[in-house]
PDB file of C-alpha atoms in Angstrom:
ATOM      1  CA  MET Q   1     -39.491  30.445  -7.870  1.00 62.00           C
ATOM      2  CA  GLY Q   2     -36.692  31.937  -5.771  1.00 70.00           C
ATOM      3  CA  LEU Q   3     -32.978  31.929  -6.482  1.00 69.00           C
ATOM      4  CA  LEU Q   4     -32.365  29.021  -4.093  1.00 66.00           C
ATOM      5  CA  ASP Q   5     -35.053  26.962  -5.799  1.00 70.00           C
ATOM      6  CA  LYS Q   6     -33.515  27.702  -9.218  1.00 68.00           C
ATOM      7  CA  ILE Q   7     -30.093  26.551  -8.009  1.00 63.00           C
ATOM      8  CA  LYS Q   8     -31.551  23.354  -6.517  1.00 64.00           C
ATOM      9  CA  GLU Q   9     -33.463  22.668  -9.750  1.00 67.00           C
ATOM     10  CA  LYS Q  10     -30.336  23.205 -11.859  1.00 62.00           C
ATOM     11  CA  LEU Q  11     -28.243  20.942  -9.591  1.00 60.00           C
ATOM     12  CA  LEU Q  12     -30.833  18.158  -9.639  1.00 62.00           C
ATOM     13  CA  ASN Q  13     -31.398  18.267 -13.391  1.00 64.00           C
ATOM     14  CA  ARG Q  14     -27.872  18.951 -14.613  1.00 57.00           C
ATOM     15  CA  ASP Q  15     -26.008  16.613 -16.886  1.00 56.00           C
ATOM     16  CA  SER Q  16     -23.243  14.601 -15.180  1.00 54.00           C
ATOM     17  CA  ALA Q  17     -20.780  15.987 -17.766  1.00 56.00           C
ATOM     18  CA  ASP Q  18     -21.736  19.565 -16.819  1.00 57.00           C
ATOM     19  CA  THR Q  19     -18.799  21.046 -14.952  1.00 56.00           C
ATOM     20  CA  GLY Q  20     -20.159  24.589 -14.662  1.00 64.00           C
ATOM     21  CA  PHE Q  21     -20.437  24.420 -10.864  1.00 66.00           C
ATOM     22  CA  LEU Q  22     -17.036  22.791 -10.249  1.00 71.00           C
ATOM     23  CA  THR Q  23     -13.957  24.662  -9.087  1.00 75.00           C
ATOM     24  CA  ASP Q  24     -10.713  24.273 -11.041  1.00 76.00           C
ATOM     25  CA  ASP Q  25      -9.412  21.795  -8.449  1.00 71.00           C
ATOM     26  CA  GLU Q  26     -12.581  19.698  -8.681  1.00 70.00           C
ATOM     27  CA  LYS Q  27     -12.348  19.681 -12.495  1.00 71.00           C
ATOM     28  CA  GLU Q  28      -8.715  18.561 -12.306  1.00 68.00           C
ATOM     29  CA  LEU Q  29      -9.621  15.801  -9.834  1.00 65.00           C
ATOM     30  CA  ARG Q  30     -12.455  14.598 -12.102  1.00 67.00           C
ATOM     31  CA  GLU Q  31     -10.074  14.486 -15.099  1.00 66.00           C
ATOM     32  CA  TYR Q  32      -7.520  12.576 -13.013  1.00 60.00           C
ATOM     33  CA  GLU Q  33     -10.131  10.026 -11.890  1.00 57.00           C
ATOM     34  CA  GLU Q  34     -11.188   9.438 -15.505  1.00 59.00           C
ATOM     35  CA  TYR Q  35      -7.656   8.534 -16.607  1.00 54.00           C
ATOM     36  CA  TYR Q  36      -6.193   6.981 -13.446  1.00 49.00           C
ATOM     37  CA  THR Q  37      -5.852   3.221 -13.453  1.00 48.00           C
ATOM     38  CA  PRO Q  38      -5.170   1.811  -9.968  1.00 50.00           C
ATOM     39  CA  GLN Q  39      -2.263  -0.591  -9.398  1.00 52.00           C
ATOM     40  CA  THR Q  40      -3.243  -4.116 -10.362  1.00 50.00           C
ATOM     41  CA  GLY Q  41      -4.127  -6.128  -7.273  1.00 51.00           C
ATOM     42  CA  VAL Q  42      -4.883  -3.232  -4.920  1.00 52.00           C
ATOM     43  CA  ALA Q  43      -8.604  -3.957  -4.843  1.00 52.00           C
ATOM     44  CA  ASP Q  44      -8.229  -7.684  -4.189  1.00 55.00           C
ATOM     45  CA  GLY Q  45      -5.466  -7.247  -1.591  1.00 62.00           C
ATOM     46  CA  THR Q  46      -2.668  -8.985  -3.499  1.00 68.00           C
ATOM     47  CA  TYR Q  47      -0.514  -5.892  -4.061  1.00 78.00           C
ATOM     48  CA  ALA Q  48       1.838  -5.004  -1.222  1.00 88.00           C
ATOM     49  CA  GLU Q  49       5.457  -3.849  -0.966  1.00 91.00           C
ATOM     50  CA  PHE Q  50       7.799  -3.274   1.965  1.00 93.00           C
ATOM     51  CA  VAL Q  51      11.247  -1.647   1.693  1.00 93.00           C
ATOM     52  CA  ILE Q  52      13.782  -3.001   4.199  1.00 94.00           C
ATOM     53  CA  SER Q  53      15.805  -0.454   6.167  1.00 94.00           C
ATOM     54  CA  ASP Q  54      17.538  -2.785   8.653  1.00 94.00           C
ATOM     55  CA  VAL Q  55      17.986  -6.491   9.388  1.00 95.00           C
ATOM     56  CA  PHE Q  56      18.437  -8.198  12.768  1.00 91.00           C
ATOM     57  CA  ALA Q  57      19.118 -11.761  13.872  1.00 91.00           C
ATOM     58  CA  ILE Q  58      17.374 -12.462  17.175  1.00 87.00           C
ATOM     59  CA  THR Q  59      18.578 -15.531  19.032  1.00 85.00           C
ATOM     60  CA  GLY Q  60      15.832 -18.119  19.355  1.00 83.00           C
ATOM     61  CA  ARG Q  61      13.420 -16.245  17.069  1.00 81.00           C
ATOM     62  CA  GLY Q  62      15.146 -15.837  13.711  1.00 87.00           C
ATOM     63  CA  THR Q  63      15.412 -12.874  11.373  1.00 92.00           C
ATOM     64  CA  VAL Q  64      13.567  -9.600  11.818  1.00 94.00           C
ATOM     65  CA  VAL Q  65      13.542  -6.862   9.178  1.00 95.00           C
ATOM     66  CA  THR Q  66      12.440  -3.287   9.774  1.00 95.00           C
ATOM     67  CA  GLY Q  67      11.286  -0.835   7.156  1.00 94.00           C
ATOM     68  CA  THR Q  68       8.338   0.915   5.556  1.00 93.00           C
ATOM     69  CA  VAL Q  69       5.243  -0.386   3.809  1.00 92.00           C
ATOM     70  CA  THR Q  70       5.216   1.462   0.476  1.00 89.00           C
ATOM     71  CA  GLY Q  71       1.972  -0.019  -0.803  1.00 86.00           C
ATOM     72  CA  GLY Q  72      -0.844  -2.341   0.131  1.00 88.00           C
ATOM     73  CA  VAL Q  73      -1.443  -4.250   3.363  1.00 91.00           C
ATOM     74  CA  PHE Q  74       0.610  -6.995   5.030  1.00 93.00           C
ATOM     75  CA  ARG Q  75      -0.872  -9.414   7.561  1.00 93.00           C
ATOM     76  CA  VAL Q  76       0.593 -12.050   9.848  1.00 94.00           C
ATOM     77  CA  GLY Q  77       0.622 -15.316   7.907  1.00 93.00           C
ATOM     78  CA  ASP Q  78       1.046 -13.707   4.475  1.00 92.00           C
ATOM     79  CA  GLU Q  79       3.307 -15.607   2.106  1.00 93.00           C
ATOM     80  CA  VAL Q  80       5.893 -13.143   0.813  1.00 93.00           C
ATOM     81  CA  THR Q  81       8.895 -12.947  -1.485  1.00 93.00           C
ATOM     82  CA  VAL Q  82      12.084 -11.112  -0.530  1.00 93.00           C
ATOM     83  CA  VAL Q  83      13.628  -9.593  -3.656  1.00 91.00           C
ATOM     84  CA  HIS Q  84      17.409  -9.541  -3.110  1.00 86.00           C
ATOM     85  CA  GLY Q  85      19.075  -8.390  -6.329  1.00 83.00           C
ATOM     86  CA  SER Q  86      18.087 -10.925  -8.971  1.00 85.00           C
ATOM     87  CA  ASN Q  87      17.294 -13.565  -6.314  1.00 88.00           C
ATOM     88  CA  GLU Q  88      13.829 -14.117  -4.869  1.00 91.00           C
ATOM     89  CA  ILE Q  89      13.472 -15.846  -1.507  1.00 92.00           C
ATOM     90  CA  LYS Q  90      10.074 -17.197  -0.409  1.00 93.00           C
ATOM     91  CA  SER Q  91       9.063 -16.722   3.219  1.00 93.00           C
ATOM     92  CA  GLU Q  92       6.119 -16.127   5.532  1.00 94.00           C
ATOM     93  CA  ILE Q  93       5.418 -13.291   7.959  1.00 94.00           C
ATOM     94  CA  MET Q  94       5.390 -14.898  11.409  1.00 94.00           C
ATOM     95  CA  GLY Q  95       4.855 -11.648  13.308  1.00 94.00           C
ATOM     96  CA  ILE Q  96       4.502  -7.886  12.863  1.00 95.00           C
ATOM     97  CA  GLU Q  97       5.524  -5.258  15.390  1.00 93.00           C
ATOM     98  CA  GLN Q  98       5.141  -1.485  15.427  1.00 92.00           C
ATOM     99  CA  PHE Q  99       6.809   0.587  18.123  1.00 88.00           C
ATOM    100  CA  ARG Q 100       7.098  -2.409  20.476  1.00 87.00           C
ATOM    101  CA  LYS Q 101       3.461  -3.405  20.004  1.00 91.00           C
ATOM    102  CA  THR Q 102       2.381  -6.587  18.250  1.00 92.00           C
ATOM    103  CA  CYS Q 103       0.029  -6.044  15.278  1.00 90.00           C
ATOM    104  CA  ASP Q 104      -2.070  -8.302  13.070  1.00 93.00           C
ATOM    105  CA  SER Q 105      -1.591  -6.085   9.996  1.00 92.00           C
ATOM    106  CA  VAL Q 106       0.098  -2.932   8.708  1.00 92.00           C
ATOM    107  CA  SER Q 107      -0.816  -0.769   5.742  1.00 88.00           C
ATOM    108  CA  GLU Q 108       0.797   1.723   3.391  1.00 87.00           C
ATOM    109  CA  GLY Q 109       3.006   4.324   5.065  1.00 87.00           C
ATOM    110  CA  ALA Q 110       3.568   2.331   8.244  1.00 90.00           C
ATOM    111  CA  ASN Q 111       7.007   1.715   9.738  1.00 93.00           C
ATOM    112  CA  ALA Q 112       7.156  -1.815  11.092  1.00 95.00           C
ATOM    113  CA  GLY Q 113       9.229  -4.888  11.821  1.00 94.00           C
ATOM    114  CA  PHE Q 114       8.505  -8.278  10.221  1.00 95.00           C
ATOM    115  CA  TRP Q 115       9.591 -11.575  11.748  1.00 94.00           C
ATOM    116  CA  LEU Q 116      10.300 -13.781   8.724  1.00 94.00           C
ATOM    117  CA  LYS Q 117      10.169 -17.572   8.610  1.00 91.00           C
ATOM    118  CA  ASP Q 118      13.157 -19.562   7.240  1.00 90.00           C
ATOM    119  CA  ILE Q 119      15.249 -16.499   6.345  1.00 91.00           C
ATOM    120  CA  ASP Q 120      18.878 -16.122   7.416  1.00 90.00           C
ATOM    121  CA  ARG Q 121      20.193 -12.677   8.325  1.00 90.00           C
ATOM    122  CA  LYS Q 122      22.790 -12.917   5.529  1.00 90.00           C
ATOM    123  CA  GLN Q 123      20.126 -13.476   2.842  1.00 91.00           C
ATOM    124  CA  VAL Q 124      18.663  -9.947   3.061  1.00 93.00           C
ATOM    125  CA  ASN Q 125      20.076  -6.416   3.034  1.00 92.00           C
ATOM    126  CA  ARG Q 126      18.986  -2.815   3.356  1.00 91.00           C
ATOM    127  CA  ASN Q 127      16.818  -1.622   0.414  1.00 90.00           C
ATOM    128  CA  ASP Q 128      15.688  -5.140  -0.506  1.00 92.00           C
ATOM    129  CA  ILE Q 129      11.954  -5.360  -1.214  1.00 93.00           C
ATOM    130  CA  ILE Q 130       9.394  -7.675   0.335  1.00 93.00           C
ATOM    131  CA  LYS Q 131       6.272  -8.271  -1.721  1.00 91.00           C
ATOM    132  CA  LYS Q 132       3.212 -10.496  -1.503  1.00 86.00           C
ATOM    133  CA  HIS Q 133       3.131 -13.584  -3.703  1.00 68.00           C
ATOM    134  CA  GLY Q 134       0.163 -12.225  -5.631  1.00 61.00           C
ATOM    135  CA  ASN Q 135       2.231  -9.214  -6.736  1.00 45.00           C
ATOM    136  CA  THR Q 136       4.260  -9.909  -9.885  1.00 45.00           C
ATOM    137  CA  ASP Q 137       5.592  -6.370 -10.437  1.00 48.00           C
ATOM    138  CA  ILE Q 138       8.273  -4.650  -8.420  1.00 46.00           C
TER     139      ILE Q 138
END
């Protein structure tokens, strides 16, 4: 049996807890994965947050907010809550736009604009948070 065969045999028959072949980075990642608990709602699509950077009133359309998605995925038609201080205002995403292109959805890290239903420009400010209804934590 050659050296390559011995290595293959050891890899195939090794215990899953055996970390002898892992680099330090791989060991650290494995430890992290064992203790990491994902944010509640990420898997079922209910967790999503958007931080507002600017607010516009567009004549004939309503209120548009721009900002960054800090977690999760937003889609057109999602029922959302705008957290403004201690007040929470219910709304719906009527449209999403990124760099002058209409989108059906945006995910974490994206800069976008949301057209919000039944929201007045004076009801929201910079740094307010938009979250999905299924998300109970800020």
